Tab-separated table of C-alpha atoms in Angstrom:
chain	number	residue	atom	x	y	z
A	1	UNK	CA	-112.726	-186.124	-55.243
A	2	UNK	CA	-108.977	-185.423	-54.950
A	3	UNK	CA	-106.623	-184.891	-57.915
A	4	UNK	CA	-102.753	-185.096	-57.521
A	5	UNK	CA	-101.423	-182.560	-60.126
A	6	UNK	CA	-97.991	-184.026	-60.048
A	7	UNK	CA	-98.894	-187.637	-60.914
A	8	UNK	CA	-102.369	-187.120	-62.308
A	9	UNK	CA	-103.976	-189.617	-59.995
A	10	UNK	CA	-107.664	-189.247	-58.937
A	11	UNK	CA	-108.891	-190.225	-55.455
A	12	UNK	CA	-112.492	-190.354	-54.316
A	13	UNK	CA	-112.869	-189.489	-50.635
A	14	UNK	CA	-116.011	-190.372	-48.607
A	15	UNK	CA	-117.085	-188.523	-45.534
A	16	UNK	CA	-117.265	-190.963	-42.641
A	17	UNK	CA	-120.610	-191.570	-40.941
A	18	UNK	CA	-119.771	-191.009	-37.255
A	19	UNK	CA	-123.226	-191.370	-35.744
A	20	UNK	CA	-125.031	-194.314	-34.135
A	21	UNK	CA	-127.103	-196.730	-36.175
A	22	UNK	CA	-130.289	-194.924	-35.207
A	23	UNK	CA	-128.937	-191.571	-36.321
A	24	UNK	CA	-127.666	-193.123	-39.574
A	25	UNK	CA	-131.279	-194.194	-40.418
A	26	UNK	CA	-132.387	-190.614	-39.901
A	27	UNK	CA	-129.752	-189.428	-42.333
A	28	UNK	CA	-130.449	-192.080	-45.029
A	29	UNK	CA	-132.900	-189.819	-47.033
A	30	UNK	CA	-130.955	-186.602	-46.504
A	31	UNK	CA	-128.367	-185.271	-48.871
A	32	UNK	CA	-124.981	-184.931	-47.451
A	33	UNK	CA	-123.428	-181.754	-48.751
A	34	UNK	CA	-119.784	-180.557	-48.184
A	35	UNK	CA	-120.072	-177.258	-46.333
A	36	UNK	CA	-116.381	-176.338	-46.127
A	37	UNK	CA	-113.004	-177.751	-47.093
A	38	UNK	CA	-109.392	-176.631	-46.898
A	39	UNK	CA	-105.704	-177.765	-47.270
A	40	UNK	CA	-103.014	-177.151	-44.864
A	41	UNK	CA	-100.291	-174.630	-45.872
A	42	UNK	CA	-97.927	-177.378	-47.025
A	43	UNK	CA	-100.632	-179.401	-48.692
A	44	UNK	CA	-99.971	-182.411	-46.424
A	45	UNK	CA	-103.374	-182.412	-44.997
A	46	UNK	CA	-106.960	-181.948	-46.301
A	47	UNK	CA	-110.015	-181.332	-44.178
A	48	UNK	CA	-113.729	-181.312	-44.966
A	49	UNK	CA	-117.045	-180.994	-43.106
A	50	UNK	CA	-120.636	-181.742	-44.105
A	51	UNK	CA	-124.326	-181.203	-43.405
A	52	UNK	CA	-124.189	-183.983	-40.745
A	53	UNK	CA	-121.709	-181.936	-38.619
A	54	UNK	CA	-118.871	-184.399	-39.333
A	55	UNK	CA	-115.267	-183.273	-39.505
A	56	UNK	CA	-112.695	-185.352	-41.271
A	57	UNK	CA	-108.997	-184.891	-41.995
A	58	UNK	CA	-106.931	-186.888	-44.378
A	59	UNK	CA	-103.222	-187.106	-45.062
A	60	UNK	CA	-102.570	-186.202	-48.861
A	61	UNK	CA	-99.927	-188.779	-49.345
A	62	UNK	CA	-100.563	-191.808	-51.703
A	63	UNK	CA	-102.613	-193.564	-49.161
A	64	UNK	CA	-104.988	-190.661	-48.417
A	65	UNK	CA	-105.268	-192.029	-44.971
A	66	UNK	CA	-108.120	-190.727	-42.742
A	67	UNK	CA	-106.234	-189.437	-39.669
A	68	UNK	CA	-108.917	-187.579	-37.646
A	69	UNK	CA	-112.661	-187.525	-37.178
A	70	UNK	CA	-114.955	-185.485	-35.090
A	71	UNK	CA	-118.590	-184.785	-34.475
A	72	UNK	CA	-119.107	-181.029	-34.323
A	73	UNK	CA	-121.527	-179.253	-32.155
A	74	UNK	CA	-122.919	-177.130	-35.127
A	75	UNK	CA	-122.561	-176.792	-38.799
A	76	UNK	CA	-119.451	-175.171	-39.980
A	77	UNK	CA	-119.116	-172.126	-42.245
A	78	UNK	CA	-115.196	-171.866	-42.528
A	79	UNK	CA	-112.110	-173.468	-41.166
A	80	UNK	CA	-108.306	-173.227	-41.430
A	81	UNK	CA	-105.160	-175.027	-40.231
A	82	UNK	CA	-102.499	-173.317	-38.132
A	83	UNK	CA	-98.954	-173.003	-39.374
A	84	UNK	CA	-97.826	-176.048	-37.301
A	85	UNK	CA	-100.531	-178.107	-39.033
A	86	UNK	CA	-101.262	-179.801	-35.784
A	87	UNK	CA	-104.482	-177.839	-35.003
A	88	UNK	CA	-107.571	-177.007	-37.052
A	89	UNK	CA	-109.801	-174.035	-36.243
A	90	UNK	CA	-113.566	-174.111	-37.291
A	91	UNK	CA	-116.060	-171.394	-37.335
A	92	UNK	CA	-119.769	-172.207	-37.067
A	93	UNK	CA	-123.194	-170.583	-37.784
A	94	UNK	CA	-123.764	-169.559	-34.162
A	95	UNK	CA	-120.687	-167.413	-34.097
A	96	UNK	CA	-118.213	-169.646	-32.169
A	97	UNK	CA	-114.775	-170.690	-33.062
A	98	UNK	CA	-113.344	-174.152	-31.880
A	99	UNK	CA	-109.752	-175.403	-32.083
A	100	UNK	CA	-109.239	-179.120	-32.381
A	101	UNK	CA	-105.891	-180.871	-31.800
A	102	UNK	CA	-105.210	-183.372	-34.597
A	103	UNK	CA	-102.348	-185.090	-32.831
A	104	UNK	CA	-103.311	-185.155	-29.104
A	105	UNK	CA	-101.017	-187.288	-26.965
A	106	UNK	CA	-103.935	-188.411	-24.809
A	107	UNK	CA	-107.150	-188.750	-26.872
A	108	UNK	CA	-109.178	-189.473	-23.704
A	109	UNK	CA	-108.452	-186.020	-22.300
A	110	UNK	CA	-109.346	-184.235	-25.560
A	111	UNK	CA	-112.045	-181.621	-25.127
A	112	UNK	CA	-113.608	-179.067	-27.380
A	113	UNK	CA	-111.518	-175.910	-27.001
A	114	UNK	CA	-113.855	-172.890	-27.433
A	115	UNK	CA	-111.520	-170.183	-28.613
A	116	UNK	CA	-113.992	-167.257	-28.961
A	117	UNK	CA	-117.458	-166.260	-29.968
A	118	UNK	CA	-119.339	-163.625	-31.905
A	119	UNK	CA	-123.052	-162.634	-31.558
A	120	UNK	CA	-123.538	-163.205	-35.230
A	121	UNK	CA	-122.884	-165.927	-37.829
A	122	UNK	CA	-119.242	-166.220	-38.757
A	123	UNK	CA	-118.491	-166.326	-42.463
A	124	UNK	CA	-114.723	-166.608	-42.634
A	125	UNK	CA	-111.565	-166.764	-40.413
A	126	UNK	CA	-107.783	-166.403	-40.983
A	127	UNK	CA	-104.708	-166.690	-38.862
A	128	UNK	CA	-102.355	-163.808	-39.418
A	129	UNK	CA	-98.993	-162.644	-38.243
A	130	UNK	CA	-97.324	-166.077	-37.662
A	131	UNK	CA	-100.494	-167.248	-35.850
A	132	UNK	CA	-100.409	-164.410	-33.421
A	133	UNK	CA	-103.714	-163.053	-34.488
A	134	UNK	CA	-107.071	-164.712	-35.263
A	135	UNK	CA	-109.122	-162.608	-37.693
A	136	UNK	CA	-112.888	-163.362	-37.969
A	137	UNK	CA	-115.730	-161.683	-39.859
A	138	UNK	CA	-119.420	-162.058	-39.527
A	139	UNK	CA	-122.764	-161.147	-40.899
A	140	UNK	CA	-122.977	-157.882	-38.831
A	141	UNK	CA	-120.325	-156.101	-41.016
A	142	UNK	CA	-117.565	-156.560	-38.407
A	143	UNK	CA	-113.983	-157.838	-38.672
A	144	UNK	CA	-112.573	-158.742	-35.309
A	145	UNK	CA	-108.764	-159.155	-34.709
A	146	UNK	CA	-108.159	-161.208	-31.635
A	147	UNK	CA	-104.940	-162.505	-30.053
A	148	UNK	CA	-104.308	-166.172	-30.571
A	149	UNK	CA	-104.716	-168.495	-28.749
A	150	UNK	CA	-105.931	-166.029	-26.044
A	151	UNK	CA	-108.770	-164.692	-28.157
A	152	UNK	CA	-110.505	-163.040	-25.272
A	153	UNK	CA	-107.786	-160.272	-25.696
A	154	UNK	CA	-109.015	-158.241	-28.678
A	155	UNK	CA	-106.404	-156.359	-30.666
A	156	UNK	CA	-108.737	-154.334	-32.895
A	157	UNK	CA	-111.839	-154.140	-35.000
A	158	UNK	CA	-111.875	-153.358	-38.641
A	159	UNK	CA	-115.146	-151.420	-39.325
A	160	UNK	CA	-116.161	-149.929	-42.503
A	161	UNK	CA	-118.341	-152.411	-44.568
A	162	UNK	CA	-122.022	-151.582	-44.788
A	163	UNK	CA	-123.074	-155.299	-45.289
A	164	UNK	CA	-122.028	-158.761	-44.371
A	165	UNK	CA	-118.295	-159.502	-44.655
A	166	UNK	CA	-118.163	-162.717	-46.837
A	167	UNK	CA	-114.431	-163.397	-47.184
A	168	UNK	CA	-110.989	-162.653	-45.816
A	169	UNK	CA	-107.564	-162.785	-47.488
A	170	UNK	CA	-104.309	-162.470	-45.603
A	171	UNK	CA	-101.495	-161.048	-47.765
A	172	UNK	CA	-98.572	-162.587	-45.870
A	173	UNK	CA	-95.692	-160.959	-47.826
A	174	UNK	CA	-96.947	-157.463	-46.984
A	175	UNK	CA	-98.736	-158.322	-43.693
A	176	UNK	CA	-102.018	-156.748	-44.856
A	177	UNK	CA	-105.614	-158.030	-44.755
A	178	UNK	CA	-108.108	-157.856	-47.624
A	179	UNK	CA	-111.847	-158.272	-47.105
A	180	UNK	CA	-114.805	-158.737	-49.483
A	181	UNK	CA	-118.350	-157.843	-48.630
A	182	UNK	CA	-121.934	-158.009	-49.704
A	183	UNK	CA	-121.875	-154.189	-50.149
A	184	UNK	CA	-119.720	-154.844	-53.295
A	185	UNK	CA	-116.495	-153.419	-51.936
A	186	UNK	CA	-113.035	-154.906	-51.341
A	187	UNK	CA	-110.934	-153.233	-48.661
A	188	UNK	CA	-107.344	-153.266	-47.574
A	189	UNK	CA	-106.610	-153.082	-43.858
A	190	UNK	CA	-103.735	-152.590	-41.345
A	191	UNK	CA	-105.474	-155.207	-39.296
A	192	UNK	CA	-103.261	-154.724	-36.258
A	193	UNK	CA	-104.406	-151.083	-35.919
A	194	UNK	CA	-107.878	-151.603	-37.318
A	195	UNK	CA	-107.145	-149.000	-40.027
A	196	UNK	CA	-108.656	-148.950	-43.491
A	197	UNK	CA	-105.943	-148.325	-46.106
A	198	UNK	CA	-107.911	-148.551	-49.286
A	199	UNK	CA	-111.410	-149.349	-50.569
A	200	UNK	CA	-112.634	-150.182	-54.058
A	201	UNK	CA	-116.261	-150.305	-55.049
A	202	UNK	CA	-116.462	-153.095	-57.566
A	203	UNK	CA	-119.758	-151.854	-58.845
A	204	UNK	CA	-117.861	-149.022	-60.454
A	205	UNK	CA	-116.059	-151.447	-62.647
A	206	UNK	CA	-119.071	-153.603	-63.644
A	207	UNK	CA	-121.437	-152.117	-66.121
A	208	UNK	CA	-124.938	-153.337	-66.243
A	209	UNK	CA	-124.704	-154.170	-69.990
A	210	UNK	CA	-121.656	-156.242	-69.532
A	211	UNK	CA	-123.049	-158.303	-66.605
A	212	UNK	CA	-126.512	-158.722	-68.126
A	213	UNK	CA	-125.152	-159.775	-71.536
A	214	UNK	CA	-122.919	-162.518	-70.018
A	215	UNK	CA	-124.679	-163.648	-66.802
A	216	UNK	CA	-128.193	-162.634	-67.832
A	217	UNK	CA	-128.605	-161.112	-64.379
A	218	UNK	CA	-130.095	-157.652	-64.021
A	219	UNK	CA	-128.148	-155.539	-61.512
A	220	UNK	CA	-129.870	-152.998	-59.455
A	221	UNK	CA	-128.260	-150.290	-57.425
A	222	UNK	CA	-130.217	-149.932	-54.200
A	223	UNK	CA	-129.797	-146.433	-52.880
A	224	UNK	CA	-130.281	-145.852	-49.227
A	225	UNK	CA	-131.538	-142.725	-47.528
A	226	UNK	CA	-127.898	-141.446	-47.438
A	227	UNK	CA	-126.463	-140.363	-50.636
A	228	UNK	CA	-122.986	-141.555	-49.669
A	229	UNK	CA	-124.218	-145.107	-48.735
A	230	UNK	CA	-125.275	-147.657	-51.362
A	231	UNK	CA	-125.868	-151.421	-51.452
A	232	UNK	CA	-125.179	-153.312	-54.661
A	233	UNK	CA	-127.630	-156.163	-54.638
A	234	UNK	CA	-126.051	-158.605	-57.126
A	235	UNK	CA	-122.558	-157.499	-56.576
A	236	UNK	CA	-121.788	-159.683	-53.567
A	237	UNK	CA	-118.040	-160.432	-53.335
A	238	UNK	CA	-117.837	-164.213	-52.977
A	239	UNK	CA	-114.106	-164.984	-52.890
A	240	UNK	CA	-110.714	-163.420	-53.144
A	241	UNK	CA	-107.409	-164.944	-54.401
A	242	UNK	CA	-103.850	-163.554	-54.200
A	243	UNK	CA	-100.848	-164.115	-56.496
A	244	UNK	CA	-97.821	-163.207	-54.408
A	245	UNK	CA	-95.352	-163.270	-57.319
A	246	UNK	CA	-97.325	-160.707	-59.313
A	247	UNK	CA	-99.043	-158.854	-56.520
A	248	UNK	CA	-102.487	-159.503	-58.072
A	249	UNK	CA	-105.794	-159.880	-56.244
A	250	UNK	CA	-108.657	-161.650	-58.120
A	251	UNK	CA	-112.237	-160.925	-57.021
A	252	UNK	CA	-115.144	-163.246	-57.899
A	253	UNK	CA	-118.859	-162.473	-57.298
A	254	UNK	CA	-121.962	-164.351	-56.418
A	255	UNK	CA	-124.077	-165.221	-59.537
A	256	UNK	CA	-121.835	-163.300	-61.960
A	257	UNK	CA	-119.602	-164.681	-64.677
A	258	UNK	CA	-116.862	-162.108	-64.377
A	259	UNK	CA	-113.572	-161.907	-62.323
A	260	UNK	CA	-111.911	-158.589	-61.605
A	261	UNK	CA	-108.098	-158.665	-61.277
A	262	UNK	CA	-106.547	-155.824	-59.248
A	263	UNK	CA	-102.904	-154.780	-59.062
A	264	UNK	CA	-101.656	-154.224	-55.525
A	265	UNK	CA	-99.366	-151.164	-55.262
A	266	UNK	CA	-97.682	-149.983	-52.113
A	267	UNK	CA	-95.922	-146.689	-52.388
A	268	UNK	CA	-94.652	-144.485	-49.417
A	269	UNK	CA	-96.417	-146.790	-47.021
A	270	UNK	CA	-99.739	-146.291	-48.789
A	271	UNK	CA	-101.566	-149.264	-50.375
A	272	UNK	CA	-103.909	-149.084	-53.316
A	273	UNK	CA	-105.704	-151.425	-55.797
A	274	UNK	CA	-106.060	-150.581	-59.488
A	275	UNK	CA	-107.993	-152.618	-62.029
A	276	UNK	CA	-105.782	-154.313	-64.622
A	277	UNK	CA	-107.986	-156.918	-66.155
A	278	UNK	CA	-111.624	-158.059	-66.463
A	279	UNK	CA	-111.930	-161.762	-67.113
A	280	UNK	CA	-115.206	-163.056	-68.433
A	281	UNK	CA	-115.876	-166.808	-67.858
A	282	UNK	CA	-118.511	-169.080	-69.349
A	283	UNK	CA	-120.363	-169.756	-66.115
A	284	UNK	CA	-120.988	-168.596	-62.592
A	285	UNK	CA	-117.779	-168.652	-60.591
A	286	UNK	CA	-117.892	-171.382	-57.846
A	287	UNK	CA	-114.305	-170.921	-56.603
A	288	UNK	CA	-110.844	-169.894	-57.700
A	289	UNK	CA	-107.209	-169.915	-56.598
A	290	UNK	CA	-103.738	-169.191	-57.890
A	291	UNK	CA	-101.150	-172.000	-58.110
A	292	UNK	CA	-97.441	-171.724	-57.592
A	293	UNK	CA	-96.990	-171.107	-61.385
A	294	UNK	CA	-99.028	-167.919	-61.356
A	295	UNK	CA	-101.966	-169.728	-63.065
A	296	UNK	CA	-105.496	-168.793	-62.087
A	297	UNK	CA	-107.487	-171.936	-61.594
A	298	UNK	CA	-111.284	-171.333	-61.923
A	299	UNK	CA	-114.126	-173.703	-61.029
A	300	UNK	CA	-117.307	-172.555	-62.762
A	301	UNK	CA	-120.797	-173.655	-63.703
A	302	UNK	CA	-120.117	-174.864	-67.193
A	303	UNK	CA	-120.845	-178.467	-68.141
A	304	UNK	CA	-118.299	-178.491	-70.987
A	305	UNK	CA	-115.575	-176.503	-69.125
A	306	UNK	CA	-116.124	-176.788	-65.369
A	307	UNK	CA	-112.416	-176.454	-64.513
A	308	UNK	CA	-110.414	-173.883	-66.555
A	309	UNK	CA	-106.836	-172.763	-65.899
A	310	UNK	CA	-105.704	-169.295	-66.970
A	311	UNK	CA	-102.143	-168.222	-67.534
A	312	UNK	CA	-101.102	-164.722	-66.503
A	313	UNK	CA	-98.250	-162.768	-68.005
A	314	UNK	CA	-97.240	-159.136	-67.765
A	315	UNK	CA	-96.049	-157.723	-71.137
A	316	UNK	CA	-94.925	-154.235	-71.153
A	317	UNK	CA	-96.708	-153.534	-67.898
A	318	UNK	CA	-99.954	-154.867	-69.452
A	319	UNK	CA	-101.507	-158.007	-67.918
A	320	UNK	CA	-102.396	-160.623	-70.477
A	321	UNK	CA	-104.725	-163.458	-69.292
A	322	UNK	CA	-105.551	-166.440	-71.500
A	323	UNK	CA	-106.626	-170.057	-71.334
A	324	UNK	CA	-103.725	-172.374	-70.499
A	325	UNK	CA	-103.091	-174.677	-73.491
A	326	UNK	CA	-99.587	-175.868	-72.993
A	327	UNK	CA	-98.419	-177.249	-69.654
A	328	UNK	CA	-94.847	-176.067	-69.317
A	329	UNK	CA	-94.782	-176.377	-65.621
A	330	UNK	CA	-93.671	-179.963	-65.474
A	331	UNK	CA	-96.962	-181.001	-63.859
A	332	UNK	CA	-100.066	-182.873	-65.207
A	333	UNK	CA	-102.352	-179.871	-64.712
A	334	UNK	CA	-103.998	-180.084	-68.091
A	335	UNK	CA	-104.475	-183.858	-67.722
A	336	UNK	CA	-106.268	-183.234	-64.412
A	337	UNK	CA	-108.348	-180.479	-66.059
A	338	UNK	CA	-109.635	-183.053	-68.613
A	339	UNK	CA	-110.472	-185.537	-65.908
A	340	UNK	CA	-112.359	-182.983	-63.836
A	341	UNK	CA	-114.422	-181.853	-66.806
A	342	UNK	CA	-115.563	-185.377	-67.526
A	343	UNK	CA	-117.052	-185.741	-63.969
A	344	UNK	CA	-120.703	-185.283	-65.073
A	345	UNK	CA	-122.065	-186.570	-61.782
A	346	UNK	CA	-119.946	-184.269	-59.718
A	347	UNK	CA	-121.125	-181.394	-61.982
A	348	UNK	CA	-124.770	-182.073	-61.572
A	349	UNK	CA	-124.558	-182.388	-57.772
A	350	UNK	CA	-122.391	-179.143	-57.584
A	351	UNK	CA	-125.020	-177.177	-59.589
A	352	UNK	CA	-127.786	-178.234	-57.269
A	353	UNK	CA	-125.752	-177.253	-54.185
A	354	UNK	CA	-124.430	-173.974	-55.581
A	355	UNK	CA	-127.897	-172.737	-56.567
A	356	UNK	CA	-128.885	-173.117	-52.955
A	357	UNK	CA	-126.898	-170.008	-52.249
A	358	UNK	CA	-126.698	-168.526	-48.709
A	359	UNK	CA	-125.865	-165.039	-49.913
A	360	UNK	CA	-129.507	-163.788	-50.511
A	361	UNK	CA	-130.373	-164.737	-46.825
A	362	UNK	CA	-127.336	-162.823	-45.537
A	363	UNK	CA	-128.615	-159.422	-46.550
A	364	UNK	CA	-130.473	-157.666	-43.854
A	365	UNK	CA	-133.811	-156.030	-44.656
A	366	UNK	CA	-133.583	-152.404	-43.365
A	367	UNK	CA	-137.042	-150.840	-42.942
A	368	UNK	CA	-137.392	-147.071	-42.685
A	369	UNK	CA	-140.659	-146.691	-40.739
A	370	UNK	CA	-140.091	-143.171	-39.469
A	371	UNK	CA	-142.526	-141.561	-41.918
A	372	UNK	CA	-145.190	-144.026	-40.895
A	373	UNK	CA	-144.555	-143.313	-37.203
A	374	UNK	CA	-144.815	-139.572	-37.712
A	375	UNK	CA	-148.093	-139.962	-39.563
A	376	UNK	CA	-149.627	-142.090	-36.782
A	377	UNK	CA	-148.450	-139.652	-34.218
A	378	UNK	CA	-150.036	-136.701	-36.086
A	379	UNK	CA	-153.291	-138.718	-36.310
A	380	UNK	CA	-153.270	-139.525	-32.586
A	381	UNK	CA	-152.577	-135.895	-31.591
A	382	UNK	CA	-155.376	-134.658	-33.880
A	383	UNK	CA	-157.842	-137.182	-32.388
A	384	UNK	CA	-156.838	-136.046	-28.812
A	385	UNK	CA	-157.349	-132.398	-29.785
A	386	UNK	CA	-160.713	-133.130	-31.126
A	387	UNK	CA	-161.710	-135.119	-28.024
A	388	UNK	CA	-160.534	-132.294	-25.763
A	389	UNK	CA	-162.599	-129.737	-27.708
A	390	UNK	CA	-165.661	-132.049	-27.522
A	391	UNK	CA	-165.295	-132.243	-23.745
A	392	UNK	CA	-165.103	-128.368	-23.486
A	393	UNK	CA	-168.193	-128.001	-25.676
A	394	UNK	CA	-170.171	-130.500	-23.418
A	395	UNK	CA	-169.286	-128.766	-20.102
A	396	UNK	CA	-171.958	-126.861	-18.227
A	397	UNK	CA	-171.934	-123.016	-18.661
A	398	UNK	CA	-171.312	-122.482	-14.905
A	399	UNK	CA	-168.087	-124.579	-15.151
A	400	UNK	CA	-166.843	-122.698	-18.141
A	401	UNK	CA	-167.485	-119.329	-16.439
A	402	UNK	CA	-165.624	-120.662	-13.276
A	403	UNK	CA	-162.656	-121.759	-15.348
A	404	UNK	CA	-162.492	-118.310	-17.139
A	405	UNK	CA	-162.889	-116.544	-13.816
A	406	UNK	CA	-160.045	-118.628	-12.264
A	407	UNK	CA	-157.839	-117.907	-15.178
A	408	UNK	CA	-158.438	-114.164	-14.955
A	409	UNK	CA	-157.676	-114.288	-11.201
A	410	UNK	CA	-154.486	-116.221	-11.784
A	411	UNK	CA	-153.344	-113.697	-14.417
A	412	UNK	CA	-154.146	-110.731	-12.040
A	413	UNK	CA	-152.220	-112.321	-9.144
A	414	UNK	CA	-149.204	-112.929	-11.439
A	415	UNK	CA	-149.273	-109.358	-12.601
A	416	UNK	CA	-149.478	-107.943	-9.004
A	417	UNK	CA	-146.646	-110.137	-7.981
A	418	UNK	CA	-144.433	-108.882	-10.727
A	419	UNK	CA	-145.149	-105.218	-9.856
A	420	UNK	CA	-144.292	-105.893	-6.095
A	421	UNK	CA	-141.018	-107.548	-7.092
A	422	UNK	CA	-140.068	-104.638	-9.315
A	423	UNK	CA	-140.674	-102.051	-6.566
A	424	UNK	CA	-138.559	-104.045	-4.106
């Protein structure tokens, strides 16, 4: 469903079925879930992809005309438009990034343009620096910065996360990159140099009592063998949102009801994040974003309040966040909020889809089997030693005497050789 905030009009979009009649019959009993969706930077175009590997792009004018369709080679995890809005880049589960031309002059010559590839599942991608750099992140804790469109030329790697990198956020006004991870941290990067500027551990700002009383989820801090390395199972950063006017970064988590809002401060070329507000919602956060009026729009698992806008104001350097009650922006945002919250069928389908979360499967199981290996090795050496002693005990006496005699002869020869060398 698409809602126009300016005029308050709702439009229902249907993913096109691009397969043959035989494949359509195969898909009849399968649920068709939307895997990824995005708007272009100007909002003129909207793209979505589904379980059936179909890509569709609509124009967001009054007609909502379907302008582009494509059958993809694999299921998509993330996608983005370029700044010209004539190309769309998609990242898939196998680690490849493809670029599709929306307005090709010769459709017959259109081919899949493979831009780059990872050896692990891609989870997000962003175009940075006026589309000069393509930034991708994967399940193997890596952030790769490649030149675009010649992505075979790698600019840098941003390494520092200890678990999968779930989301990226480009801060265009300060030309920095923010990343969220399954290790519970949010990091700021000078992405061109691959340099980490600041890191905040969100687990430090989430008490177990707060989270369990609201989301009824018990958090456990899984300590690794290294005291400096920890993995916060249950504090998986799900999404990031940036308010350019107020320099605020909002952080949402998988399975939690809380949003952390950080203030971005840059002083003497040093960037840092400081917590300014902790926003508790009435349901698990599905998605969020800031609008042009500095409102934080939250989509959550709450049947009575699925879509909630929050207004943000700074009073005496203190951030005040409250539910938006008066629409003074000249739009019909509150009217749209009411329409969305009445979509019961949409809510029920979304609950089923969101509870089939991909995050638990993204965590890698790290097994420390060194102690078991050492124990097996000790047992094997002990058995070999016993077998060797058993063979010695079973040897005939004359062989034992000969071995001792040979050993004594060898020792005497060595002693004589040393004396001769010392005299020379």
